[in-house]
Amino acid sequence: MRIKKLLVAVSLTTGSLLPSLTQAQNNSVIAVQVNKPIADVQPTMWGVFFEDINLGADGGIYAELVKNRSFEFYQPLMGWKVTQNKFNEGSVLVVNREEKNTNNPRFIRITKDAAADTLGISNEGFRGMGIKKGLRYDFSVLYRQQTPGLTMHAELVSTAGKVIGSTTLQPSAGNGDWSKAAVSFNATDTSLKASFNIWFEGTGKIDLDMISLFPEDTWKKRPGGMRADMIQLLADMKPGFIRFPGGCIVEGHELSTRYQWKKTIGPVEERQLSINRWNGEFAHRPTPDYFQTFGLGFFEYFQLAEDIGAAPLPILNCGMACQFNTAEVIPIDQLDPYVQDALDLIEFANGDATTQWGKVRTQMGHPAPFNLKMMGVGNENWGPQYVERLKIFSKAIKARYPDFKLVNSSGTDPNGDRFDYLNGELRKMNADIIDEHYYRRPEWFLANAARYDNYPRNASKIFAGEYAAQSDKTVSIDNRNNTETAIAEAAFMTGLERNAAVVNMASYAPLFAHIDGWQWTPDLIWVNNLQSYGTPNYYVQKLYSTNKGTNVVPALMEGKSVSGQDSLYVSAVTDKNTNDVIIKVVNASAKPINKAITINGVKKLNPAATVTVLKGNSVLDVNSFANPEAVSPATSAVQLKGNKLAASLPAYSFSVYRIGMK
Ligand code: AHR
């Protein structure tokens, strides 16, 4: 114990992942035994955690470019600017029709009496709008004519003030009801932070709502869809599941702002907007313009899961608001609507068109079921209040859907009183899947690579639902997605993989961050309005996910699993589909290491193998918009001699060997 403490102290002062004291070379061989599988790797093993944090949805994967398109932010004209050549009281009026439309009460009324006057509105986008030269943009608006006669002249303007695309929209005289008008135009130039102007020409009075601008190049070219480059990065990972919509956003700051899936489906203009709970969470990262318009709602999440081949994992509110914030709870005798939401969600995802909610899904254009098999009840909830509510949810859901799997929260931390209490209670309940979270320093990840070695095998399964190594400390703005954190996570994940008998799912968190609008760092993927890049941590996740295999096999050094000896961390799987053995090796030290690996229990191996290596020159190396692949994997050929592999493991590296078995 004393030695362990000393080692940690040394590592903190040297800045390297592991102290030089542990770097002495050991000549023992790593023996991989492919004919003695220990466990199946679940298809869900490596997944992604999506939350609308850091402009993840609005301003992120949801490709809408107009911010506050329906004037429902608490400041109705937030994101908009009115330009007119002379003061004209009420020329742009915010009108509230709450009595008639509670979901989308506000619209604007434009009045222009003199043709010679100038009147326009301008939207700033989400920290500007990313516009691409030559791309088509689709402008649409809901309108209601009061006095026909106004024409809309729309234009995109670059940061330099240059018009980089324009069009004219002439709404028809209409019949006095709301109608939709749309027109498309091409951008003539690229701009990272453009704005969108609408000038009103002629005279007249018109009501406008849902003023929208989408690029043509959305994911799968779906109108009103998602940002393709960001989704492609997810698809490239081939994730086993996608968890949504969070995260604390499930809980809400208070119950009134909790995530309610039923408000996020159906026609987009009828989805009631909500403040984003990250809007004012951190005084040091205020984001007053952060709202959820739910253009990206539960239907779209399910569709996304289907698109990228990931099992959907929705997390629902359990009748408790965020316990770091208000900690509001719903009285037990009023929990029914919450439980009903969970039951209805299963019907929405899986029911046929004869069921109430299956019919809604069918009407939204997806008659086939989404094949939902699991759901989380509560995010980071804790205490007896959680257990009490969870039991009610579990009883009701299992009564109707006995095979449906439930993910239960073990709170915010992987140890301590809260964790111990919940872990005990959940195991007494025979929980299907326990969700553990760890936002910890890299040393913690290295020291805990064997965390699951002794977890009971025939009991509750584990979902490592949120984790990320923090280069500084949790919620510090100084956290970086650097090589040190990525390598520490890769090392820890050998322990997850080795223990696939009990760990069935894992996901890094958070997933996305906008460089100009983030609240939380580190994050797996960083974006600006035009570009996105994967961090070193992203590549670790991707390497695991795309080298998942089907069966865990032993990888031992001196008869023991390799979990820190000589700064090495090792796990191995075989893949029934490709007939490969895949060996993952992390060298967490500052020195290159040569290591012999033998592959036993197979008649013949293909001597021509490959190794894919992720490494940094320094623990501080990061990726960036300027150099998005500074720390990224490179694949090369390696030659086996019989069943022997001479592994050259660079300093701070993660190597994935793939060897064909004959
Ligand atoms: O991932 C960011 C936040 O961390 C999540 O919303 C929450 O579950 C955790 O505390």
XYZ file of C-alpha atoms and ligand atoms in Angstrom:
672
model
C 0.000 0.000 0.000
C 2.814 2.402 0.901
C 4.538 1.682 -2.393
C 1.360 2.388 -4.328
C 1.006 5.784 -2.631
C 4.593 6.641 -3.429
C 4.110 5.710 -7.089
C 1.092 7.963 -7.459
C 2.985 10.826 -5.851
C 5.871 10.387 -8.279
C 3.601 10.314 -11.293
C 1.965 13.572 -10.295
C 5.259 15.341 -10.074
C 6.836 13.950 -13.252
C 3.741 14.572 -15.327
C 4.104 11.168 -16.956
C 1.338 8.619 -16.839
C 3.253 6.174 -14.734
C 6.325 6.660 -12.578
C 9.708 5.657 -13.866
C 9.927 3.306 -10.881
C 7.568 0.913 -12.646
C 9.314 1.096 -15.979
C 11.889 -1.578 -15.401
C 11.777 -4.035 -18.309
C 10.344 -7.436 -17.659
C 11.211 -10.209 -20.067
C 8.119 -12.298 -19.458
C 6.020 -13.112 -22.426
C 2.375 -12.155 -22.864
C 0.496 -15.343 -23.688
C -2.821 -15.125 -25.529
C -4.876 -18.311 -25.403
C -7.397 -18.181 -28.229
C -9.079 -21.547 -27.620
C -10.178 -20.733 -24.070
C -12.776 -17.967 -24.362
C -13.670 -16.357 -21.037
C -16.750 -14.423 -22.066
C -18.876 -13.196 -24.937
C -18.444 -9.578 -25.955
C -21.941 -8.115 -26.104
C -22.815 -6.393 -29.409
C -23.638 -3.355 -27.265
C -20.213 -3.248 -25.632
C -18.854 0.062 -26.980
C -21.394 2.818 -27.558
C -21.900 6.566 -27.514
C -23.482 8.910 -25.002
C -25.320 11.829 -26.537
C -26.469 14.813 -24.505
C -27.527 18.282 -25.585
C -24.646 19.949 -23.764
C -21.943 22.189 -25.321
C -24.373 23.057 -28.178
C -24.635 19.352 -28.934
C -28.127 19.460 -30.474
C -29.252 23.015 -31.332
C -26.168 24.603 -32.842
C -24.657 21.108 -33.122
C -25.959 17.968 -34.791
C -29.335 19.559 -35.505
C -28.490 21.404 -38.714
C -30.929 24.329 -38.309
C -28.930 27.535 -38.820
C -31.449 30.037 -37.423
C -31.321 30.564 -33.678
C -34.630 31.228 -31.928
C -36.591 30.553 -35.102
C -39.968 30.646 -33.336
C -39.277 33.539 -30.937
C -39.794 31.367 -27.852
C -36.538 32.154 -26.003
C -37.215 34.029 -22.763
C -36.099 37.120 -24.628
C -38.258 36.718 -27.739
C -35.861 38.518 -30.077
C -32.687 36.934 -28.745
C -30.441 36.160 -31.715
C -32.324 38.654 -33.906
C -31.588 42.247 -34.821
C -34.043 44.678 -36.365
C -32.764 47.201 -38.918
C -34.859 50.121 -40.137
C -34.026 53.515 -41.594
C -36.412 55.395 -39.325
C -37.969 54.640 -35.996
C -41.343 53.092 -36.556
C -43.191 51.999 -33.421
C -44.344 48.374 -33.707
C -42.931 47.651 -37.141
C -41.642 44.368 -35.719
C -44.041 43.265 -33.028
C -43.774 40.104 -30.919
C -47.279 38.674 -30.591
C -48.285 36.055 -28.029
C -51.250 33.772 -28.809
C -50.879 31.583 -25.735
C -54.597 30.891 -25.463
C -54.658 29.386 -28.940
C -51.244 27.768 -29.168
C -49.591 26.855 -25.899
C -46.740 24.961 -27.540
C -45.640 27.715 -29.887
C -47.292 30.882 -28.612
C -45.134 33.622 -30.135
C -44.727 34.955 -33.645
C -43.674 38.295 -35.094
C -45.862 40.736 -36.989
C -44.101 42.844 -39.622
C -45.766 46.103 -40.654
C -44.374 48.341 -43.374
C -46.337 51.359 -44.563
C -43.937 53.108 -46.951
C -42.321 51.247 -49.845
C -39.276 53.534 -49.738
C -38.501 52.655 -46.103
C -35.915 50.065 -45.116
C -36.979 47.319 -42.746
C -35.180 44.062 -42.113
C -34.434 41.419 -39.510
C -31.165 39.592 -39.124
C -30.338 36.326 -37.385
C -26.883 35.689 -35.947
C -27.095 31.888 -35.915
C -25.452 29.763 -33.244
C -22.203 31.694 -32.864
C -22.599 32.570 -36.552
C -23.695 30.279 -39.370
C -21.288 27.976 -41.182
C -21.911 28.491 -44.903
C -20.274 26.521 -47.718
C -19.611 27.842 -51.202
C -21.803 26.234 -53.875
C -24.099 24.503 -51.393
C -27.865 24.854 -51.571
C -29.652 26.426 -48.597
C -33.365 25.926 -47.911
C -35.146 28.933 -46.463
C -38.669 28.378 -45.136
C -41.131 30.298 -43.036
C -44.642 29.971 -41.644
C -46.622 33.086 -42.542
C -50.079 34.540 -42.272
C -51.018 37.512 -44.398
C -52.659 40.461 -42.660
C -52.329 42.921 -45.536
C -50.654 41.221 -48.519
C -47.958 43.158 -50.327
C -44.623 42.367 -48.660
C -41.859 40.490 -50.438
C -38.983 38.955 -48.486
C -35.494 39.407 -49.821
C -33.201 37.014 -47.955
C -29.421 37.087 -47.985
C -26.478 35.436 -46.318
C -23.743 37.836 -45.264
C -20.179 36.829 -44.430
C -18.251 38.178 -41.453
C -16.546 40.571 -43.843
C -19.960 41.982 -44.761
C -20.124 40.432 -48.229
C -23.414 39.019 -49.523
C -22.695 35.346 -50.211
C -26.101 34.164 -51.395
C -29.552 35.654 -51.764
C -33.083 34.898 -52.844
C -36.557 36.362 -52.924
C -39.637 34.885 -51.338
C -43.011 36.162 -52.434
C -45.654 34.695 -50.108
C -48.994 34.118 -51.790
C -51.969 36.214 -50.728
C -53.176 33.220 -48.676
C -56.545 32.777 -47.075
C -55.819 34.373 -43.738
C -54.543 31.086 -42.244
C -50.990 30.063 -41.498
C -49.155 28.631 -44.532
C -45.613 27.576 -45.266
C -43.466 29.209 -47.923
C -40.051 27.951 -48.952
C -37.327 28.797 -51.413
C -33.800 27.522 -51.981
C -30.659 29.295 -53.129
C -26.953 28.610 -53.439
C -24.136 30.166 -51.446
C -21.478 31.894 -53.520
C -18.766 31.745 -50.884
C -17.739 30.042 -47.650
C -18.018 31.701 -44.270
C -17.476 30.346 -40.766
C -19.702 32.897 -39.101
C -22.217 34.291 -41.541
C -25.524 35.941 -40.640
C -28.900 35.784 -42.348
C -30.867 38.908 -43.297
C -34.469 39.193 -44.393
C -35.395 42.528 -45.937
C -39.042 43.420 -46.385
C -39.853 45.121 -49.673
C -43.101 46.858 -50.665
C -45.826 47.621 -48.152
C -48.080 45.381 -46.106
C -48.471 43.485 -42.860
C -47.488 39.846 -42.373
C -47.138 37.407 -39.445
C -44.053 35.178 -39.413
C -43.030 32.136 -37.394
C -40.567 29.217 -37.687
C -38.087 31.159 -39.788
C -35.711 28.429 -40.828
C -32.578 27.879 -42.886
C -31.101 24.423 -43.478
C -28.156 23.330 -45.578
C -28.768 20.781 -48.319
C -25.993 18.457 -47.147
C -27.679 17.079 -44.039
C -27.142 13.485 -42.918
C -28.763 11.242 -45.546
C -29.903 14.497 -47.223
C -32.970 14.572 -44.973
C -34.717 17.952 -45.125
C -34.578 19.554 -41.685
C -32.050 16.910 -40.694
C -28.730 16.587 -38.923
C -25.230 17.837 -39.598
C -23.638 15.140 -41.724
C -19.980 15.570 -40.746
C -20.796 15.159 -37.060
C -23.009 12.124 -37.576
C -20.423 10.572 -39.877
C -17.899 10.660 -37.039
C -20.379 8.668 -34.955
C -21.180 6.243 -37.759
C -17.448 5.654 -38.277
C -17.231 4.407 -34.704
C -19.824 1.689 -35.425
C -21.225 2.151 -31.926
C -23.094 -0.709 -30.294
C -25.635 1.633 -28.724
C -26.526 5.276 -28.456
C -27.629 6.653 -25.114
C -29.849 9.738 -25.280
C -30.867 12.415 -24.359
C -28.312 12.555 -21.520
C -27.088 13.154 -18.900
C -28.408 15.724 -16.465
C -30.666 17.108 -19.184
C -32.974 14.173 -18.418
C -33.428 15.452 -14.878
C -33.767 19.176 -15.556
C -32.667 21.928 -13.203
C -36.164 21.592 -11.736
C -38.890 19.158 -12.697
C -40.627 21.617 -15.004
C -37.536 21.646 -17.230
C -36.989 17.875 -17.200
C -36.805 16.144 -20.569
C -40.273 15.000 -21.636
C -40.107 12.849 -24.746
C -43.755 13.318 -25.686
C -43.093 17.024 -26.191
C -40.364 16.236 -28.713
C -42.327 14.316 -31.336
C -44.872 15.231 -34.012
C -44.772 18.299 -36.281
C -41.698 20.379 -35.513
C -43.645 23.622 -35.153
C -45.751 22.033 -32.404
C -42.843 20.856 -30.261
C -42.740 23.011 -27.169
C -39.330 24.549 -26.605
C -37.600 24.301 -23.238
C -34.666 26.085 -21.692
C -31.539 23.958 -21.806
C -30.473 23.035 -18.266
C -26.866 23.885 -19.207
C -27.950 27.443 -20.060
C -26.957 28.856 -16.699
C -25.382 25.874 -14.951
C -21.847 27.222 -14.748
C -21.338 30.872 -13.895
C -17.900 30.627 -15.518
C -19.403 29.359 -18.806
C -22.718 31.199 -19.184
C -24.770 30.307 -22.266
C -27.909 32.473 -21.987
C -29.018 31.586 -25.515
C -29.050 27.824 -24.944
C -32.501 26.305 -25.496
C -33.903 23.041 -26.767
C -36.167 23.494 -29.768
C -36.580 19.710 -30.087
C -36.301 19.767 -33.865
C -34.133 16.868 -32.808
C -36.531 14.808 -30.698
C -37.088 11.196 -29.747
C -38.235 10.095 -33.209
C -35.026 11.518 -34.681
C -32.910 9.896 -31.966
C -34.419 6.495 -32.726
C -33.904 7.090 -36.432
C -30.296 8.070 -35.809
C -29.726 4.894 -33.805
C -31.146 2.870 -36.677
C -29.030 4.746 -39.247
C -25.752 4.052 -37.473
C -26.630 0.502 -36.445
C -26.670 1.290 -32.713
C -29.142 -0.082 -30.172
C -31.233 2.798 -28.814
C -30.864 3.509 -25.092
C -33.223 6.262 -23.943
C -32.868 7.493 -20.358
C -36.052 8.776 -18.710
C -36.731 11.016 -15.764
C -37.595 9.009 -12.643
C -39.614 11.730 -10.903
C -36.587 13.594 -9.580
C -34.895 16.787 -10.753
C -31.111 17.199 -10.665
C -29.945 16.650 -7.106
C -27.050 19.071 -7.590
C -29.670 21.754 -8.346
C -33.182 21.824 -6.890
C -33.459 18.105 -6.011
C -37.227 18.398 -6.509
C -39.113 15.119 -6.299
C -42.577 14.068 -7.364
C -44.589 12.601 -4.500
C -44.912 8.852 -4.816
C -48.681 9.026 -5.176
C -48.225 11.304 -8.195
C -45.574 9.268 -9.983
C -47.984 7.530 -12.348
C -47.626 9.917 -15.315
C -43.860 9.454 -15.203
C -44.198 5.680 -15.227
C -46.794 5.929 -17.973
C -44.318 7.948 -20.066
C -41.897 5.032 -19.820
C -44.513 2.467 -20.814
C -45.728 4.665 -23.644
C -42.200 5.113 -24.919
C -41.818 1.366 -25.355
C -45.080 1.352 -27.277
C -43.965 4.349 -29.352
C -40.752 2.523 -30.293
C -42.089 -0.991 -30.770
C -45.878 -0.992 -31.009
C -47.693 -1.511 -34.277
C -50.077 0.962 -35.864
C -53.015 -0.433 -33.905
C -51.531 0.858 -30.645
C -51.907 4.477 -29.565
C -48.212 5.327 -29.634
C -47.197 2.920 -32.400
C -49.675 4.792 -34.537
C -47.935 8.088 -33.787
C -44.605 6.633 -34.895
C -46.237 5.212 -38.021
C -47.749 8.586 -38.829
C -44.329 10.160 -38.451
C -43.170 7.929 -41.290
C -41.703 4.867 -39.572
C -44.154 1.947 -39.563
C -41.404 -0.569 -38.696
C -40.568 -0.842 -34.992
C -37.385 0.687 -33.638
C -36.638 -2.506 -31.724
C -36.173 -0.913 -28.316
C -34.881 -3.426 -25.775
C -33.651 -1.306 -22.887
C -34.169 1.979 -21.114
C -32.553 3.889 -18.277
C -34.649 5.050 -15.337
C -33.033 8.141 -13.869
C -29.683 9.646 -14.775
C -27.378 10.492 -11.881
C -30.012 10.062 -9.189
C -29.257 8.755 -5.751
C -30.536 8.102 -2.240
C -33.568 6.229 -0.898
C -35.824 8.598 -2.877
C -34.366 7.177 -6.059
C -34.646 3.562 -4.966
C -38.242 4.076 -3.899
C -39.203 5.498 -7.296
C -37.113 3.061 -9.283
C -38.913 0.105 -7.686
C -42.241 1.454 -8.903
C -40.953 1.956 -12.445
C -39.328 -1.492 -12.510
C -42.461 -3.271 -11.290
C -44.692 -1.586 -13.859
C -42.326 -2.029 -16.807
C -41.428 -5.639 -16.022
C -45.089 -6.528 -15.520
C -45.857 -5.464 -19.082
C -42.474 -6.263 -20.709
C -40.717 -8.994 -18.684
C -37.680 -9.223 -21.002
C -37.117 -5.501 -21.249
C -33.807 -4.467 -19.650
C -33.554 -1.527 -17.266
C -30.480 0.570 -16.630
C -30.298 1.846 -13.038
C -28.211 4.703 -11.691
C -25.448 4.222 -9.146
C -25.145 7.980 -8.715
C -22.401 10.366 -9.620
C -19.278 8.621 -8.362
C -17.720 5.174 -8.566
C -17.138 4.965 -4.814
C -18.146 6.561 -1.519
C -21.244 6.348 0.650
C -23.732 7.199 -2.089
C -22.295 4.606 -4.396
C -22.079 1.930 -1.711
C -25.675 2.480 -0.640
C -27.043 2.390 -4.189
C -24.850 -0.488 -5.289
C -26.128 -2.516 -2.339
C -29.767 -1.636 -2.948
C -29.622 -2.224 -6.690
C -28.023 -5.615 -6.208
C -30.695 -6.551 -3.692
C -33.219 -5.643 -6.384
C -31.300 -7.802 -8.840
C -30.939 -4.825 -11.187
C -30.441 -5.741 -14.843
C -27.766 -3.147 -15.542
C -26.030 -0.750 -13.149
C -24.795 2.521 -14.628
C -21.461 3.657 -13.151
C -19.874 7.062 -13.861
C -16.290 8.145 -13.460
C -14.849 11.551 -14.203
C -11.424 11.139 -12.670
C -7.748 11.942 -13.146
C -5.723 9.720 -15.536
C -3.992 8.043 -12.555
C -7.368 6.821 -11.362
C -8.052 5.161 -14.697
C -4.696 3.385 -14.599
C -5.102 2.331 -11.001
C -8.620 1.030 -11.664
C -8.004 -1.024 -14.795
C -8.650 -4.115 -12.682
C -11.807 -2.640 -11.091
C -14.093 -5.316 -12.488
C -11.797 -8.326 -12.148
C -13.635 -9.418 -9.020
C -17.155 -8.204 -9.715
C -19.705 -11.020 -9.437
C -20.288 -12.675 -12.806
C -23.809 -13.991 -12.348
C -25.424 -10.861 -11.012
C -26.239 -7.366 -12.284
C -24.344 -6.284 -15.403
C -22.373 -3.036 -15.604
C -22.796 -0.095 -17.927
C -19.827 2.267 -17.694
C -22.256 4.956 -18.761
C -20.164 8.105 -18.475
C -16.434 8.329 -18.163
C -13.576 10.571 -19.205
C -10.115 11.119 -17.783
C -9.745 14.706 -16.587
C -6.347 16.257 -17.273
C -7.106 18.815 -14.567
C -10.226 18.137 -12.512
C -13.962 17.664 -13.076
C -15.679 20.739 -14.559
C -12.371 22.592 -14.783
C -12.136 24.647 -17.952
C -8.491 23.585 -18.171
C -9.273 19.950 -18.962
C -7.784 18.890 -22.273
C -8.390 15.934 -24.575
C -4.721 15.068 -24.723
C -2.666 11.939 -25.210
C -2.332 11.394 -21.481
C -6.079 11.133 -20.958
C -6.614 9.030 -24.080
C -3.946 6.513 -23.133
C -5.249 6.274 -19.569
C -8.741 5.547 -20.912
C -7.368 2.962 -23.342
C -5.603 1.259 -20.433
C -8.758 1.272 -18.324
C -10.776 -0.109 -21.220
C -8.591 -3.219 -21.389
C -10.130 -3.938 -17.986
C -13.636 -3.352 -19.319
C -12.991 -5.663 -22.235
C -11.354 -8.347 -20.128
C -14.428 -8.240 -17.909
C -17.011 -8.330 -20.691
C -18.673 -11.109 -18.705
C -19.923 -8.387 -16.382
C -19.364 -5.125 -18.282
C -21.869 -5.139 -21.121
C -21.770 -1.500 -22.200
C -19.496 1.533 -21.990
C -19.562 5.104 -23.306
C -17.325 8.158 -23.020
C -19.012 11.434 -22.010
C -19.760 14.064 -23.114
C -19.744 13.433 -26.836
C -19.731 16.798 -28.653
C -18.583 20.333 -27.902
C -18.825 23.505 -29.952
C -15.615 25.487 -29.695
C -17.521 28.754 -29.142
C -20.370 27.414 -27.024
C -19.193 24.690 -24.668
C -19.921 24.397 -20.960
C -17.998 21.209 -20.150
C -14.639 19.843 -21.166
C -13.157 17.311 -22.014
C -15.379 16.088 -24.865
C -14.936 13.366 -27.463
C -15.528 15.433 -30.625
C -14.988 19.163 -31.095
C -16.713 21.228 -33.768
C -16.968 24.741 -35.102
C -19.606 25.829 -37.617
C -17.848 24.111 -40.515
C -15.439 21.511 -39.195
C -15.394 18.676 -36.719
C -12.555 16.555 -35.440
C -12.064 13.566 -33.202
C -9.821 13.924 -30.177
C -7.203 11.301 -29.261
C -9.906 9.978 -26.916
C -12.234 9.589 -29.920
C -9.692 7.408 -31.652
C -9.391 5.226 -28.566
C -13.161 4.712 -28.545
C -13.203 4.028 -32.256
C -10.359 1.538 -32.056
C -12.181 -0.426 -29.395
C -15.506 -0.270 -31.150
C -14.222 -1.261 -34.571
C -12.120 -4.042 -33.041
C -14.789 -5.338 -30.708
C -14.542 -9.020 -31.520
C -17.001 -11.557 -30.203
C -15.187 -13.476 -27.444
C -12.753 -12.437 -24.744
C -9.736 -14.700 -24.446
C -7.019 -14.779 -21.782
C -3.943 -12.558 -22.261
C -1.649 -13.313 -19.335
C 1.848 -12.459 -18.193
C 3.273 -14.832 -15.602
C -0.201 -16.262 -15.233
C -1.823 -12.921 -14.418
C -3.849 -10.486 -16.468
C -1.777 -7.519 -17.560
C -3.040 -4.501 -15.714
C -0.164 -2.152 -14.999
C 2.868 -4.480 -14.757
C 5.723 -2.743 -16.616
C 3.197 0.046 -17.417
C 1.435 -2.371 -19.741
C -2.293 -3.032 -20.037
C -3.493 -5.841 -22.288
C -6.707 -7.498 -23.390
C -7.538 -9.841 -26.241
C -10.595 -10.979 -28.144
C -11.306 -13.284 -31.032
C -13.767 -12.426 -33.749
C -15.983 -15.274 -34.952
C -17.020 -13.300 -37.995
C -13.554 -12.565 -39.340
C -11.674 -15.384 -37.608
C -9.123 -12.903 -36.273
C -7.517 -12.594 -32.907
C -7.293 -8.968 -31.801
C -4.833 -7.956 -29.106
C -4.948 -4.528 -27.484
C -1.831 -3.324 -25.731
C -1.293 -0.021 -23.936
C 2.147 1.229 -23.007
C 1.438 3.970 -20.492
C 5.066 4.811 -19.856
C 7.426 7.420 -21.254
C 9.721 4.740 -22.700
C 9.252 2.451 -25.694
C 8.882 -1.189 -24.680
C 9.577 -4.336 -26.682
C 7.457 -7.249 -25.678
C 7.044 -10.801 -26.905
C 3.493 -12.009 -27.369
C 2.621 -15.622 -28.088
C -0.680 -16.726 -29.554
C -1.577 -20.187 -28.390
C -4.379 -22.653 -28.945
C -4.694 -22.303 -32.698
C -3.260 -24.563 -35.396
C -2.123 -21.924 -37.816
C -1.826 -18.172 -37.857
C -1.472 -15.904 -40.850
C 2.081 -14.546 -40.461
C 1.071 -11.262 -42.150
C -0.705 -9.311 -39.445
C -1.435 -5.629 -38.881
C -0.945 -3.261 -36.022
C -2.781 0.018 -35.599
C -1.046 2.415 -33.258
C -2.272 5.561 -31.566
C 0.495 7.542 -29.940
C 1.526 11.029 -29.054
C 5.006 12.488 -28.940
C 4.165 13.984 -25.602
C 1.408 13.373 -23.081
C 0.229 16.907 -23.776
C -0.364 16.422 -27.507
C -3.876 17.302 -28.675
C -5.793 17.466 -31.949
C -7.137 20.785 -33.219
C -8.967 22.344 -36.176
C -5.586 23.223 -37.651
C -4.191 19.753 -37.048
C -7.161 17.424 -36.571
C -5.185 14.206 -36.875
C -2.066 15.104 -34.920
C -2.791 12.180 -32.609
C -4.533 9.584 -34.743
C -4.045 5.898 -35.486
C -1.732 4.588 -38.185
C -1.864 1.007 -39.458
C 1.165 -0.965 -40.617
C 2.096 -4.536 -41.373
C 3.765 -6.823 -38.830
C 5.174 -10.259 -39.410
C 4.688 -13.170 -37.022
C 7.257 -15.896 -36.525
C 5.168 -18.979 -35.958
C 2.961 -18.059 -33.048
C 5.255 -15.281 -31.847
C 4.778 -11.598 -32.230
C 7.542 -9.156 -31.366
C 5.582 -6.135 -30.202
C 7.311 -2.736 -30.355
C 5.271 -0.489 -28.149
C 6.072 3.231 -28.429
C 5.924 5.465 -25.377
C 2.368 6.534 -24.478
C 0.814 4.306 -27.061
C -2.210 2.156 -27.713
C -1.611 -0.682 -30.196
C -4.215 -2.957 -31.715
C -2.870 -6.129 -33.336
C -5.115 -8.030 -35.715
C -3.994 -11.497 -36.681
C -5.801 -13.930 -38.968
C -6.346 -17.482 -37.705
C -6.465 -20.293 -40.208
O -21.447 14.518 -19.114
C -21.750 15.694 -18.446
C -22.583 15.456 -17.205
O -21.854 14.707 -16.275
C -23.819 14.630 -17.407
O -24.876 15.381 -17.843
C -24.087 14.093 -16.044
O -24.783 12.874 -16.066
C -22.723 14.006 -15.413
O -22.686 14.611 -14.183
